[in-house]
Short mmCIF file of C-alpha atoms and ligand atoms in Angstrom, two decimals:
data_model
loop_
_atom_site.label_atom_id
_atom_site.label_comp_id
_atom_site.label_asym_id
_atom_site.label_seq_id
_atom_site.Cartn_x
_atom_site.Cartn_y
_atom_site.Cartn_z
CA UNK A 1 8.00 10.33 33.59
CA UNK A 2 11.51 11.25 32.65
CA UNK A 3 11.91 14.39 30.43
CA UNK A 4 13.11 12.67 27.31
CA UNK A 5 10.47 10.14 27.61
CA UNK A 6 7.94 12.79 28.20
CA UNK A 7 8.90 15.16 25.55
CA UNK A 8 9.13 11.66 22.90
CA UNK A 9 5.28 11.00 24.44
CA UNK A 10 4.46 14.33 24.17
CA UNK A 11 3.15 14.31 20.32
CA UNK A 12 0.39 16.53 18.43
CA UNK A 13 -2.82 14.62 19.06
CA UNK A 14 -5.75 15.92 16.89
CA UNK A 15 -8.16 13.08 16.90
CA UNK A 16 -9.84 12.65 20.72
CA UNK A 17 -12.06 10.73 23.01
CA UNK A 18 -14.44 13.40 22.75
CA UNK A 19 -16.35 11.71 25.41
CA UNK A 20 -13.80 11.78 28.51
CA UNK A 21 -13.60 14.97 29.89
CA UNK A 22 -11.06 17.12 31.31
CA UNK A 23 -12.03 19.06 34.88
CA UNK A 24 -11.64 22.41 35.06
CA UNK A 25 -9.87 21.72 38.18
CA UNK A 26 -6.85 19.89 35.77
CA UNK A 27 -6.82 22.92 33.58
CA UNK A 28 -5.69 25.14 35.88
CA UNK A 29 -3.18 22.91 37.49
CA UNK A 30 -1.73 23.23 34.10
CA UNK A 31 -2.08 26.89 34.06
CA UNK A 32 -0.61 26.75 37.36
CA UNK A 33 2.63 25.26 36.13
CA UNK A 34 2.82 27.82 33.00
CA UNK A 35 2.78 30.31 35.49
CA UNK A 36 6.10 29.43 37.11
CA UNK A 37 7.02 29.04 33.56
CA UNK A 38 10.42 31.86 32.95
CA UNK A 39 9.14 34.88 30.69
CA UNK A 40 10.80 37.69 29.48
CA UNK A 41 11.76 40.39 32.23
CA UNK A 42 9.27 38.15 34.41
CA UNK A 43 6.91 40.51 32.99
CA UNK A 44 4.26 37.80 33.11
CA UNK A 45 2.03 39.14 30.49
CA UNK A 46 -0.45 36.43 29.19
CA UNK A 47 -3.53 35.34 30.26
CA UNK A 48 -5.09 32.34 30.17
CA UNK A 49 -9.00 31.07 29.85
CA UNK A 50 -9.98 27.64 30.56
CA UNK A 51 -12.71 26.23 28.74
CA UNK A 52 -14.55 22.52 29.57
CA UNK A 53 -18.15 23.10 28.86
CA UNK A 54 -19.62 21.33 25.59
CA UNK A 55 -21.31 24.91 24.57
CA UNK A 56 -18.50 26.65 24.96
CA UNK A 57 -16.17 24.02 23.48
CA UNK A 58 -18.43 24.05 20.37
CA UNK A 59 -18.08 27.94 19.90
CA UNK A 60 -14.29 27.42 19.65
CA UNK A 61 -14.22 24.73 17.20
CA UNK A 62 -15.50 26.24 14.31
CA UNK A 63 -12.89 28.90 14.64
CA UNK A 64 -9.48 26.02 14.62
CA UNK A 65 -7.63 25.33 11.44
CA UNK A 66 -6.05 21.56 11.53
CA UNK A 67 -3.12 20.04 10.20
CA UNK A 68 -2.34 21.83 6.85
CA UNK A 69 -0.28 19.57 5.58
CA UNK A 70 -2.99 16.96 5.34
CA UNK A 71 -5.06 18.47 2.43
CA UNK A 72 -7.69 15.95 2.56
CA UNK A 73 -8.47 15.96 6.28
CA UNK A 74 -11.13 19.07 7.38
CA UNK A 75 -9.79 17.95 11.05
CA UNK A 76 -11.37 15.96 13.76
CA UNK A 77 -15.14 14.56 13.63
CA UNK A 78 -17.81 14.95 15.76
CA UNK A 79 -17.03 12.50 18.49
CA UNK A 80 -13.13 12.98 18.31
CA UNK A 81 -13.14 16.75 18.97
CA UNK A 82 -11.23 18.69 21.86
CA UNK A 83 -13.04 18.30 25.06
CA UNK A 84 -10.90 21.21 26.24
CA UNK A 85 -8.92 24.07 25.66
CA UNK A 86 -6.75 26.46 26.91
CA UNK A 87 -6.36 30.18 25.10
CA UNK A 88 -3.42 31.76 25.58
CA UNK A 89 -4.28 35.83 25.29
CA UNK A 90 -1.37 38.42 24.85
CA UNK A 91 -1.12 42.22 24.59
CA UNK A 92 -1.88 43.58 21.63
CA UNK A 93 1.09 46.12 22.08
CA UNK A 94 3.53 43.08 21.84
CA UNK A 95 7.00 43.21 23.19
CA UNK A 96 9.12 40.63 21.24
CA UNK A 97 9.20 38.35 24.07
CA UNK A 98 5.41 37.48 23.56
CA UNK A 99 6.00 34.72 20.75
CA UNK A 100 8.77 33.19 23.82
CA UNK A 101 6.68 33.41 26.23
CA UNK A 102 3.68 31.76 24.69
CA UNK A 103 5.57 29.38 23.67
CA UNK A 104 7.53 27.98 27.03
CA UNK A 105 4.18 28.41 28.62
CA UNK A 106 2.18 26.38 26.03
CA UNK A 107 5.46 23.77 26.34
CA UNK A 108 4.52 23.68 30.12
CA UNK A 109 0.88 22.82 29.69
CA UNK A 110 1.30 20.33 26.39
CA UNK A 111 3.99 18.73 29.31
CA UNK A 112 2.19 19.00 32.18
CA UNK A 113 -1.42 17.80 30.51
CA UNK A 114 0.78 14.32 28.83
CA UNK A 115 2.29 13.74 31.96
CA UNK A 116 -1.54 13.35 33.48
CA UNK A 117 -2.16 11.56 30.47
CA UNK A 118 -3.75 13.52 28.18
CA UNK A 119 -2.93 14.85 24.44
CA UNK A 120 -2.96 18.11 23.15
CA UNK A 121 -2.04 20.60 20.13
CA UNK A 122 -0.99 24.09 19.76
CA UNK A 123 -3.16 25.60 17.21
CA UNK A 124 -1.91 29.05 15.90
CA UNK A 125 -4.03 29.21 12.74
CA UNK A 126 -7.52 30.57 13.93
CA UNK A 127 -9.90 33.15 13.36
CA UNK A 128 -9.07 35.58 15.78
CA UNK A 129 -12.38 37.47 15.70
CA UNK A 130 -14.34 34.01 16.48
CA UNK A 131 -12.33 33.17 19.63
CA UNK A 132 -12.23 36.43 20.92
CA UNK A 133 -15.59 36.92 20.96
CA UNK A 134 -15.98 33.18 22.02
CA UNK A 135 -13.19 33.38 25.20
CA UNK A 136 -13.99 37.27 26.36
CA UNK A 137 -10.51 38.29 25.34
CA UNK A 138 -9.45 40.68 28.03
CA UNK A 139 -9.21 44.40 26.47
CA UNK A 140 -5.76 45.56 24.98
CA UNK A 141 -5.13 41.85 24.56
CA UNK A 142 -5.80 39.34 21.42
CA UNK A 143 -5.75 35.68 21.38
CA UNK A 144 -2.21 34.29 20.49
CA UNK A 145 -1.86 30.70 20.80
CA UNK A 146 -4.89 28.10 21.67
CA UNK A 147 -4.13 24.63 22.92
CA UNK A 148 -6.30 21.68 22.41
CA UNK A 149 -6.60 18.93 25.06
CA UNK A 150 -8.21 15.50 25.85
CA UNK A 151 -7.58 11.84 26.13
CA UNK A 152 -6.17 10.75 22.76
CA UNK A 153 -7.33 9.20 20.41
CA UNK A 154 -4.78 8.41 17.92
CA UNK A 155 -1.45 6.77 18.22
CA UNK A 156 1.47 8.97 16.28
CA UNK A 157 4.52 7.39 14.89
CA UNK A 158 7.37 9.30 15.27
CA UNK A 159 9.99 8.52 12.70
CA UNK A 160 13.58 9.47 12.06
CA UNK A 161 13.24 12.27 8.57
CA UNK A 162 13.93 10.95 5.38
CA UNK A 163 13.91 13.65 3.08
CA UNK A 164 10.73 15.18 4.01
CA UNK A 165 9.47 16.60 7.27
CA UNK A 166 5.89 16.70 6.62
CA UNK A 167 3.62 14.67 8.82
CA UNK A 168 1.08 12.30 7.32
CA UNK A 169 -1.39 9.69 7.45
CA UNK A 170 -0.66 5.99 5.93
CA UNK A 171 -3.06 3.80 4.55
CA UNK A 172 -3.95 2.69 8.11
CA UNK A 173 -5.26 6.24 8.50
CA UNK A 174 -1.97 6.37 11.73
CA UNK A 175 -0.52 10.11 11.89
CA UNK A 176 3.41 9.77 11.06
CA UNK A 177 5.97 13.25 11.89
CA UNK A 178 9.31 12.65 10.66
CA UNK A 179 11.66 14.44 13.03
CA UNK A 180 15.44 15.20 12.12
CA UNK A 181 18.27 13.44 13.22
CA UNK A 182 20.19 15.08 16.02
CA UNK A 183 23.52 15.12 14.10
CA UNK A 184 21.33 17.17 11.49
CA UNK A 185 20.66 19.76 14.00
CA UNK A 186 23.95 20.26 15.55
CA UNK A 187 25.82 23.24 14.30
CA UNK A 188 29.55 22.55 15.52
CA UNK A 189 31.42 25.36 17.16
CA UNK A 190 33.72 27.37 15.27
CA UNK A 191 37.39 26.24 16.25
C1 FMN B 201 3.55 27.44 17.36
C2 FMN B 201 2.78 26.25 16.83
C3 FMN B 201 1.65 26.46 16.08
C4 FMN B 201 0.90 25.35 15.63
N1 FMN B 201 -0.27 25.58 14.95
C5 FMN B 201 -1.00 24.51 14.55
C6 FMN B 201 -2.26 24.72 13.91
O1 FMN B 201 -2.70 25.85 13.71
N2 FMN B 201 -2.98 23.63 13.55
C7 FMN B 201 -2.53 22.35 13.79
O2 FMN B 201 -3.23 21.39 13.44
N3 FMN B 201 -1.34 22.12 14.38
C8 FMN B 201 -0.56 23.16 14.77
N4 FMN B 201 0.63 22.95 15.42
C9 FMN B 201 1.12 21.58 15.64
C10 FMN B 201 2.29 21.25 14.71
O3 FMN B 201 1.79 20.99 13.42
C11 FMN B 201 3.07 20.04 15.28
O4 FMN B 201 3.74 20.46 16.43
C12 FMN B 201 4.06 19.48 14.26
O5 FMN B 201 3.39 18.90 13.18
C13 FMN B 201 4.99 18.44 14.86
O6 FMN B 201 4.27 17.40 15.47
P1 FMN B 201 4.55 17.05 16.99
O7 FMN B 201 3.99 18.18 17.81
O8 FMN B 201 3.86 15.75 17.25
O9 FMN B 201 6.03 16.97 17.15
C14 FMN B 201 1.36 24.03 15.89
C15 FMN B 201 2.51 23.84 16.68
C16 FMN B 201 3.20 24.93 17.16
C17 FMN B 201 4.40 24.71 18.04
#
């Protein structure tokens, strides 16, 4: 798939087919290509745990916080719930790259995982203490960013912003995120 196209595909999915798996195997290609990912200094300071079994899939869960904009919606039901996940863990003793770096290599794997067809989210709202003891957190390192994978099952409707950017459901229950124009972006060079 062409970039563009890819990164257009490439949408928050929070509602799964629980019941398709992802192999471990997968995972760490994805891994693989957030390891060629550029970081800071080439420092190459996070770590990454791949998680497919239902046990330990079930551990993680409880610990997610989904979608805050959608006040009504306690996140995904038993039966449409991450197969998968990938924790991203980063030194405690942060350098200011770490946000960066989790970030390009969480791009790579939402990328690389859409491209093999599946769906994911970033999830940054968690409770720390509940993954770490869930993933084994490596010591001197805490669980920064978790992403969320499996086939999806939703379709999102990405729409040009009109006056809001907060995503939400219609009254076919579909998952809408208004994105800005790129002329609203653009800051023009000063002449
Ligand atoms: C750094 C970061 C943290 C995020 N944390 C959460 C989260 O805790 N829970 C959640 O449901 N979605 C989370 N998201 C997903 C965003 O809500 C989503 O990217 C945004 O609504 C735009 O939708 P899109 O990814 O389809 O463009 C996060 C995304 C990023 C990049």
């Amino acid at each position: 798939m062409e970039i563009h196209e890819l990164a257009r595909e490439n949408r928050s999915i929070r509602r799964f087919r629980q019941e398709i798996s992802i192999s471990e195997r997968d995972l760490l290609r994805f891994i693989d290509s957030a390891r060629l990912a550029p970081c800071g200094a080439n420092l190459q300071l996070l770590r990454f745990t791949p998680v497919t079994e239902k046990k330990h899939c079930s551990r993680i869960f409880p610990a997610l916080k989904w979608a805050g904009y959608l006040e009504d919606w306690n996140g995904p039901e038993e039966g449409e719930r991450p197969p998968a996940y990938i924790i991203i863990h980063a030194p405690i003793a942060g350098r200011r790259h770490i946000p960066v770096d989790s970030g390009i290599a969480a791009a790579y794997i939402a990328l690389a995982a859409r491209e093999s067809g599946y769906g994911s989210c970033m999830i940054m709202s968690f409770d720390e203490n509940l993954i770490e003891e869930a993933a084994g957190t490596p010591q001197g390192y805490h669980p920064f960013l978790i992403i969320a994978l499996g086939m999806p099952g939703e379709k999102i409707v990405l729409e040009k912003a009109d006056g809001s950017i907060r995503y939400y459901r219609d009254a076919k229950d579909r998952h809408h995120v208004p994105k800005l124009a790129l002329q609203e972006i653009i800051v023009p060079v000063k002449d």
